[in-house]
mmCIF file of C-alpha atoms in Angstrom:
data_model
loop_
_atom_site.group_PDB
_atom_site.id
_atom_site.type_symbol
_atom_site.label_atom_id
_atom_site.label_comp_id
_atom_site.label_asym_id
_atom_site.label_seq_id
_atom_site.Cartn_x
_atom_site.Cartn_y
_atom_site.Cartn_z
ATOM 1 C CA UNK A 1 86.441 106.415 120.524
ATOM 2 C CA UNK A 2 85.511 109.951 121.498
ATOM 3 C CA UNK A 3 82.349 110.511 123.494
ATOM 4 C CA UNK A 4 81.916 114.262 123.165
ATOM 5 C CA UNK A 5 78.174 115.015 122.918
ATOM 6 C CA UNK A 6 78.423 117.187 119.794
ATOM 7 C CA UNK A 7 81.006 115.155 117.915
ATOM 8 C CA UNK A 8 80.663 111.386 118.392
ATOM 9 C CA UNK A 9 83.112 109.238 116.472
ATOM 10 C CA UNK A 10 83.778 105.522 116.437
ATOM 11 C CA UNK A 11 86.912 103.867 115.128
ATOM 12 C CA UNK A 12 87.715 100.389 113.829
ATOM 13 C CA UNK A 13 91.188 99.258 112.859
ATOM 14 C CA UNK A 14 92.444 96.203 110.944
ATOM 15 C CA UNK A 15 96.166 95.516 110.983
ATOM 16 C CA UNK A 16 98.382 93.274 108.880
ATOM 17 C CA UNK A 17 95.879 92.674 106.068
ATOM 18 C CA UNK A 18 97.697 90.646 103.407
ATOM 19 C CA UNK A 19 97.302 92.948 100.425
ATOM 20 C CA UNK A 20 99.081 95.988 99.095
ATOM 21 C CA UNK A 21 98.032 99.390 100.379
ATOM 22 C CA UNK A 22 97.584 100.597 96.797
ATOM 23 C CA UNK A 23 94.898 97.991 96.070
ATOM 24 C CA UNK A 24 93.069 98.665 99.339
ATOM 25 C CA UNK A 25 93.181 102.455 98.785
ATOM 26 C CA UNK A 26 91.445 102.015 95.420
ATOM 27 C CA UNK A 27 88.392 100.672 97.294
ATOM 28 C CA UNK A 28 88.575 102.937 100.366
ATOM 29 C CA UNK A 29 88.591 106.059 98.170
ATOM 30 C CA UNK A 30 85.161 105.056 96.840
ATOM 31 C CA UNK A 31 83.462 104.915 100.254
ATOM 32 C CA UNK A 32 85.051 107.893 102.033
ATOM 33 C CA UNK A 33 82.415 110.484 102.984
ATOM 34 C CA UNK A 34 79.438 108.255 102.206
ATOM 35 C CA UNK A 35 76.723 107.023 104.519
ATOM 36 C CA UNK A 36 76.925 103.604 106.146
ATOM 37 C CA UNK A 37 74.218 102.079 103.902
ATOM 38 C CA UNK A 38 75.762 103.481 100.716
ATOM 39 C CA UNK A 39 79.165 102.133 101.699
ATOM 40 C CA UNK A 40 77.734 98.655 102.289
ATOM 41 C CA UNK A 41 76.051 98.653 98.876
ATOM 42 C CA UNK A 42 79.210 99.838 97.108
ATOM 43 C CA UNK A 43 81.409 97.283 98.857
ATOM 44 C CA UNK A 44 78.917 94.485 98.191
ATOM 45 C CA UNK A 45 79.032 94.925 94.415
ATOM 46 C CA UNK A 46 82.597 96.041 93.672
ATOM 47 C CA UNK A 47 84.630 93.238 92.047
ATOM 48 C CA UNK A 48 87.831 93.650 94.092
ATOM 49 C CA UNK A 49 89.328 91.295 96.689
ATOM 50 C CA UNK A 50 89.961 94.268 99.006
ATOM 51 C CA UNK A 51 86.204 94.791 99.429
ATOM 52 C CA UNK A 52 85.677 91.900 101.831
ATOM 53 C CA UNK A 53 88.041 92.973 104.658
ATOM 54 C CA UNK A 54 86.908 96.590 104.281
ATOM 55 C CA UNK A 55 83.250 95.493 104.433
ATOM 56 C CA UNK A 56 83.999 93.571 107.629
ATOM 57 C CA UNK A 57 85.747 96.613 109.096
ATOM 58 C CA UNK A 58 82.894 99.011 108.266
ATOM 59 C CA UNK A 59 80.416 96.557 109.802
ATOM 60 C CA UNK A 60 82.611 96.272 112.897
ATOM 61 C CA UNK A 61 82.792 100.048 113.286
ATOM 62 C CA UNK A 62 78.990 100.291 112.974
ATOM 63 C CA UNK A 63 78.569 97.542 115.565
ATOM 64 C CA UNK A 64 80.904 99.460 117.888
ATOM 65 C CA UNK A 65 78.807 102.598 117.387
ATOM 66 C CA UNK A 66 75.499 100.903 118.094
ATOM 67 C CA UNK A 67 76.739 98.846 121.046
ATOM 68 C CA UNK A 68 79.043 101.309 122.815
ATOM 69 C CA UNK A 69 77.366 104.652 122.083
ATOM 70 C CA UNK A 70 73.769 103.604 121.260
ATOM 71 C CA UNK A 71 73.917 105.265 117.827
ATOM 72 C CA UNK A 72 71.534 104.305 115.041
ATOM 73 C CA UNK A 73 73.365 102.759 112.077
ATOM 74 C CA UNK A 74 71.221 104.718 109.625
ATOM 75 C CA UNK A 75 72.653 107.990 110.973
ATOM 76 C CA UNK A 76 76.330 107.126 110.469
ATOM 77 C CA UNK A 77 78.709 108.414 107.807
ATOM 78 C CA UNK A 78 82.270 107.393 107.062
ATOM 79 C CA UNK A 79 84.121 110.534 108.046
ATOM 80 C CA UNK A 80 87.624 109.180 107.678
ATOM 81 C CA UNK A 81 89.015 106.099 105.975
ATOM 82 C CA UNK A 82 92.714 105.552 105.470
ATOM 83 C CA UNK A 83 95.083 102.803 104.437
ATOM 84 C CA UNK A 84 98.673 102.712 105.677
ATOM 85 C CA UNK A 85 101.437 100.381 104.620
ATOM 86 C CA UNK A 86 102.329 97.589 107.025
ATOM 87 C CA UNK A 87 105.327 95.301 107.304
ATOM 88 C CA UNK A 88 106.562 93.545 104.176
ATOM 89 C CA UNK A 89 106.952 89.772 104.361
ATOM 90 C CA UNK A 90 110.177 88.900 102.534
ATOM 91 C CA UNK A 91 110.419 85.482 100.919
ATOM 92 C CA UNK A 92 112.701 83.830 98.360
ATOM 93 C CA UNK A 93 111.714 81.941 95.228
ATOM 94 C CA UNK A 94 114.297 79.445 93.915
ATOM 95 C CA UNK A 95 115.501 80.263 90.398
ATOM 96 C CA UNK A 96 117.940 78.836 87.884
ATOM 97 C CA UNK A 97 121.547 77.992 88.781
ATOM 98 C CA UNK A 98 120.968 78.089 92.539
ATOM 99 C CA UNK A 99 119.922 81.701 92.698
ATOM 100 C CA UNK A 100 117.250 83.041 95.036
ATOM 101 C CA UNK A 101 114.744 85.567 93.693
ATOM 102 C CA UNK A 102 113.241 87.891 96.333
ATOM 103 C CA UNK A 103 109.450 87.977 96.716
ATOM 104 C CA UNK A 104 107.888 90.869 98.658
ATOM 105 C CA UNK A 105 104.465 90.214 100.175
ATOM 106 C CA UNK A 106 103.054 93.572 101.324
ATOM 107 C CA UNK A 107 100.582 94.124 104.165
ATOM 108 C CA UNK A 108 98.467 97.122 105.097
ATOM 109 C CA UNK A 109 96.639 98.681 108.035
ATOM 110 C CA UNK A 110 93.095 99.968 107.395
ATOM 111 C CA UNK A 111 91.390 102.529 109.659
ATOM 112 C CA UNK A 112 87.695 103.460 109.427
ATOM 113 C CA UNK A 113 86.166 106.284 111.496
ATOM 114 C CA UNK A 114 82.397 106.718 111.607
ATOM 115 C CA UNK A 115 80.613 109.855 112.792
ATOM 116 C CA UNK A 116 77.022 110.721 113.481
ATOM 117 C CA UNK A 117 75.320 112.439 110.559
ATOM 118 C CA UNK A 118 74.688 116.148 111.135
ATOM 119 C CA UNK A 119 71.085 116.953 110.274
#
């Protein structure tokens, strides 16, 4: 969280979300650069499972902005939103003739940065 007067930004980070980074990026690409209200509306009505944790994260970042820096939520835009790959949970599925088939369960880290809208 930077508290420079001209360039206020607030960050929220979610780690080890149990979904692939590719699926989360598909949703994050839709809200990058939009206002806070627009992002909430988009996330509310998109049919993907990735929308819920991203919606929670955007709401958390807005709550951080209003509580810590006294910023109005209506004046916030999503300046940066990125999804990084996390650790892969490796499991084995039993298969025929005593073999083990590897299952990879990917995770991701989602970062949302909100800035004050420049008028």
